[in-house]
Amino acid sequence: MLAACGLRSANELFDQVPAAARIDHALNIAPGLSEYEIADTFRALAAKNAVGYASFLGAGVYSHYRPVVVDTIVSRGEFLTSYTPYQSEISQGTLTTIFEFQTMICQLTGMDVANASMYDGSTAVPETAMMAVRVTKRHRILVARSVHPEYRDVLRTYAKNQGLPVDEFGYDDESGKVDLGDLDAKLTRETACVIIQSPNFFGIVEDTNAIAERAHAHGALLVYTFAEAVSLGLLEPPRAADIVAGELQSYAISPSYGGPFAGIMAAKEQFIRQLPGRLVGETKDTNGNRAFCLTLATREQHIRREKATSNICTNQALIALMATVFMELYGKQGLRELATQNLAKSRYLASKLKPRFNGPSFNEFVAIAPGADEINRRLLERKIIGGLPLARFYPELAGTMLLCATEMTKRADMDTLAEVFNS
Amino acid sequence: MIPSKVRRHLVQNEHLIFEQSSPGKKGYQLPALDVPEVDSVAALGAGNVRAAIEDFPEVSEVEVIRHFTRLSTWNYAIDLGMYPLGSCTMKYNPRINEAVARIEGLAWAHPYQPESLSQGAMEVTERLEQALLEITGLDAITLQPAAGAHGELTGILLVRAFLEAQGSPRKRILTPDSAHGTNPATAGIAGYEVRNIRSNDQGMIDLEELARAVDSDVAALMVTNPNTLGVFEENIVKAADILHAKGAMVYMDGANMNALVGIARPGDFGIDVMHLNLHKTFSTPHGGGGPGGGPVAVRKHLEPFLPVPRLRRLNDALTWDYDRPQSIGKVKAFYGNFGVLVRALAYIYAHGGPGLRNATVDAVLNANYLRHRLRPYFDLPYDRPNMHEVVFSDDRQAAKGVRTGDMAKRLIDYGFHPYTVSFPLIVHGALMIEPTETESKRELDQFVEAMIAIASEVDDEPQTVLTAPHMTRTTKVDEVTAARKPIVRWRPA
Amino acid sequence: MNYPEKYRYTKEHEWVALEDGIATIGITHHAQSELGDIVYVDLPKPGASVEKGKTFGSVESVKAVSDIYAPVGGEVTEANDLLATKPEKLNEDPHGAAWLIRVRASNPEEFPHLMDAAEYQTYVGAES
Ligand SMILES: Cc1ncc(COP(=O)(O)O)c(C=O)c1O
């Protein structure tokens, strides 16, 4: 091959790289390992993490059972090792699954259109804010303090550089729902959107319609976000919202120390051209057969460049496929039954502890927990990872922790946790 | 006439899942509830409980398996053959990476579990940080960004924060006209205006044009190196000097880093900040569009601004440091696409230092081989040695009415995925070909044969090319109707 | 191609016709053929004001977006509703039924400074 290129040595391939730019040593990285050694290395690393603990952590990342079929399907090379389906004639497999994904996200959220995925819930939130700014031509963002603290952090990072002030409104000290009075006080003619999360970070279900009325009365959009997608199987869909964004980690996506997950973004029909990210549409091929292709691409960076709706290119397709398989396996009945089990488990746990808020909770809740860190330390001795002490994100909620129970939480572990809590 | 790589076989038809649904079917089992049942209306309030999810699928497990298996056979994939998409770096995705990412202690680690019980995950992060710093020659790195474009945003925000600390974030980002669309789009989202810099007749940064464009309003130049023509920017050090002299910085889009690993380090040629695409250079699977990983490496002066949290080693234990007053904040919840990081580290372990360099050599050799084999048949607008990819134009074929997009579709009939079509924009009718180190000479030769056959079809029977593909179960797709009357979800008839 | 004599033309391939102080603006046959199949047209609403030389809307094909520039300034009195549902009309009848907007021209004397049909014909001949 070198000869075909008219070269004598492989080093000549790099003659175009100026000497000054060339590395003057071999990379200081050990020689390659065999497959067995690699597996062994990672097994040893994994063993330094928690293994064999029961866990009550939620807070945006949930422990749900992953049906084995999910990995069977996403491990197929045709899905795993293909690129973005730009060439529709040889990508109908991926395109069809995305079309089903978009459809199910619409069915679950009550929206008309959904895109093919965003990086995760936290990055979908600032995208909704930028979208609301484009739609309303206003530039203030109003976000509930009960939205996931890390989502709000990411929102601020994005918003700051575009000159979009982000204001926060509070939560009601008793119910844990948003404080409607504070919302009223902060809504102005400049508010592009109001962003809420439901169930919110405290696990409480918000009164979406009441919030929507207020936002709309001021000409602002309502953005509904969720971190616990299992709730969609049971909760009234946020039809009053204009844009929905959320995180699908609960749909057969392993916690994986925080990623990769899959974010969604959905909206009312009239906003379709302001939606960021990829969209799959239905059409026909030259034989008249149903076919799918990426569509409305003029919204995207490769065509509209600096005027694009977003800079997103690579998304989370394979992870969204996990969620797609999960949704189809569970189906209409299953998503409801799963959500109902989560509710029952978490209510059982709550009944043994002292909830901090009295609003309706889904599968997590804030428990009063004086000396939260000490409780967690004692739980670890019993091989239990307790809840998330909230002082870290909400200083005023020191002495509480956020606890989650799912279909995978065993009654015996909940009883042990309650015993440690109450002793 | 269609050569040896493909022949027809049966493909199953398959309806959408909604059209196969029948009431009461299920594909799941839940354990029996071990706590008292709860009435959801009583617990949540009637207004909060939904009716059944309208038209949601109801199918059995085997129906789900068959559904996706049948759909999968409608895809092309690296596992089926060469996938020469330029810029996208479609290399083999080793399966050991998939296996280790699924080890329970890694896959089930919760981001909020105590640090004392997360040391393994943090060590994966630390080891990958160290390896990538060695590869880039830069001083500090964050692994948080979820993909290349997200890394670009992070990197430009770092530049912005640094300049702001000096008094003004400045106004403008420069991008060459050969840049990928995410570069200008990122600059826009980071609050900058964009100015396009025309490339010189070699397709490279024009130093004079650059010098004219750089003033005290310019925050940075975003440059891809090797550039999107697959050529090393020979004046990169001088370009960096021009920017640095005016207090501006150089951002490197590292999408093409697979041409440099073990050969040259951006830290040694004047780069201040760059991203890597773990899903390109480091073999993590593209998965039909994602996920990715877009680590951002920086020179020392940008380190204080990196996103929180930063990994630190304190008395033999790793900890996440949030106390970083100058940080740009968070760019993503938690610590990045950790599962992708695991795969990238496994790739680095499998190759080792010498193996990583060999992969670069093979990728560059493969691309040069293709250039030599194909140049008699296709126009090469910038005729010079290339690195990991080569860009032809459809100039000769366009004269016969056949464009790059048509030949790309015809390539499908020969059993290959098309090359990248019509990018970079500085080449009219571009055919951008990137073989990667994965391909053997045998596969490359089959590809060359296919391209030569297409070139002669353009001469002899252009209609065959213009109406391609002919061998696929789905023939040419009507994208115009899709865009005029968007149907983006299924609805019952 | 015959470019109507009564229109004036711009270098950005818009045409404009003036009648009783109302300017009707469209894009030329040449522009639509360069774009290919047009899938979407974005136009300002009546009441909006457009500025001479500034972009007031865009025309999209599947893989390209093209800005449209106002040949004359003024207030938009009408936008062509037909294009919202039938963007393909812009390919079929760019000089007729598929006009884009009507503007109450604030400066009708700008009109004669634009290219006439013969000049435009030469211009697109030279460009292609
Ligand atoms: C040159 C170049 N820059 C940037 C990107 C964007 O990277 P990503 O898709 O990971 O966001 C890509 C890939 O699509 C690319 O090829």
PDB file of C-alpha atoms and ligand atoms in Angstrom, chain A residues 83 119 278 301 311-315, chain B residues 86-88 146-150 152 180 182-183 224 228 253 255-256 275 277 279-280 292-293 423, ligand 1:
ATOM      1  CA  TYR A  83     -24.457   6.462  12.105  1.00  0.00           C
ATOM      2  CA  TYR A 119     -28.382  14.799  25.580  1.00  0.00           C
ATOM      3  CA  ARG A 278     -33.406  15.812  14.800  1.00  0.00           C
ATOM      4  CA  GLN A 301     -26.634  23.516  12.528  1.00  0.00           C
ATOM      5  CA  ASN A 311     -25.822  23.483  18.022  1.00  0.00           C
ATOM      6  CA  ILE A 312     -26.793  19.881  18.843  1.00  0.00           C
ATOM      7  CA  CYS A 313     -25.599  17.304  16.315  1.00  0.00           C
ATOM      8  CA  THR A 314     -24.854  13.909  17.911  1.00  0.00           C
ATOM      9  CA  ASN A 315     -27.744  13.111  20.254  1.00  0.00           C
TER      10      ASN A 315
ATOM     11  CA  GLY B  86     -15.830  11.557   6.123  1.00  0.00           C
ATOM     12  CA  SER B  87     -15.515  13.495   9.371  1.00  0.00           C
ATOM     13  CA  CYS B  88     -17.635  10.922  11.214  1.00  0.00           C
ATOM     14  CA  ALA B 146     -21.967  14.931  26.114  1.00  0.00           C
ATOM     15  CA  ALA B 147     -20.764  15.258  22.514  1.00  0.00           C
ATOM     16  CA  GLY B 148     -18.573  17.297  20.208  1.00  0.00           C
ATOM     17  CA  ALA B 149     -20.944  20.234  19.874  1.00  0.00           C
ATOM     18  CA  HIS B 150     -21.455  20.286  23.632  1.00  0.00           C
ATOM     19  CA  GLU B 152     -17.455  23.243  21.642  1.00  0.00           C
ATOM     20  CA  HIS B 180     -18.426  22.135  10.437  1.00  0.00           C
ATOM     21  CA  THR B 182     -21.624  23.094  14.827  1.00  0.00           C
ATOM     22  CA  ASN B 183     -18.771  25.650  15.047  1.00  0.00           C
ATOM     23  CA  THR B 224     -10.376  21.998  12.805  1.00  0.00           C
ATOM     24  CA  THR B 228     -12.170  19.223   6.945  1.00  0.00           C
ATOM     25  CA  ASP B 253     -12.345  21.205  16.899  1.00  0.00           C
ATOM     26  CA  ALA B 255     -13.195  15.785  15.490  1.00  0.00           C
ATOM     27  CA  ASN B 256     -10.189  14.756  13.390  1.00  0.00           C
ATOM     28  CA  HIS B 275     -12.624  19.027  22.362  1.00  0.00           C
ATOM     29  CA  ASN B 277     -15.057  13.160  20.156  1.00  0.00           C
ATOM     30  CA  HIS B 279     -17.422   8.495  19.629  1.00  0.00           C
ATOM     31  CA  LYS B 280     -14.998   9.088  16.769  1.00  0.00           C
ATOM     32  CA  GLY B 292     -21.149  10.584  22.406  1.00  0.00           C
ATOM     33  CA  GLY B 293     -18.565  12.116  24.660  1.00  0.00           C
ATOM     34  CA  PHE B 423     -19.278  18.803   2.989  1.00  0.00           C
TER      35      PHE B 423
HETATM   36  C1  LIG D   1     -15.605  18.425  12.149  1.00  0.00           C
HETATM   37  C2  LIG D   1     -16.699  18.181  13.124  1.00  0.00           C
HETATM   38  N1  LIG D   1     -16.917  19.062  14.122  1.00  0.00           N
HETATM   39  C3  LIG D   1     -17.881  18.895  15.041  1.00  0.00           C
HETATM   40  C4  LIG D   1     -18.736  17.811  15.005  1.00  0.00           C
HETATM   41  C5  LIG D   1     -19.837  17.713  16.014  1.00  0.00           C
HETATM   42  O1  LIG D   1     -19.660  16.676  16.924  1.00  0.00           O
HETATM   43  P1  LIG D   1     -20.890  15.972  17.627  1.00  0.00           P
HETATM   44  O2  LIG D   1     -21.717  15.364  16.564  1.00  0.00           O
HETATM   45  O3  LIG D   1     -20.264  14.967  18.525  1.00  0.00           O
HETATM   46  O4  LIG D   1     -21.645  16.999  18.389  1.00  0.00           O
HETATM   47  C6  LIG D   1     -18.550  16.850  13.978  1.00  0.00           C
HETATM   48  C7  LIG D   1     -19.381  15.638  13.874  1.00  0.00           C
HETATM   49  O5  LIG D   1     -20.489  15.533  13.596  1.00  0.00           O
HETATM   50  C8  LIG D   1     -17.529  17.055  13.025  1.00  0.00           C
HETATM   51  O6  LIG D   1     -17.341  16.171  12.039  1.00  0.00           O
END
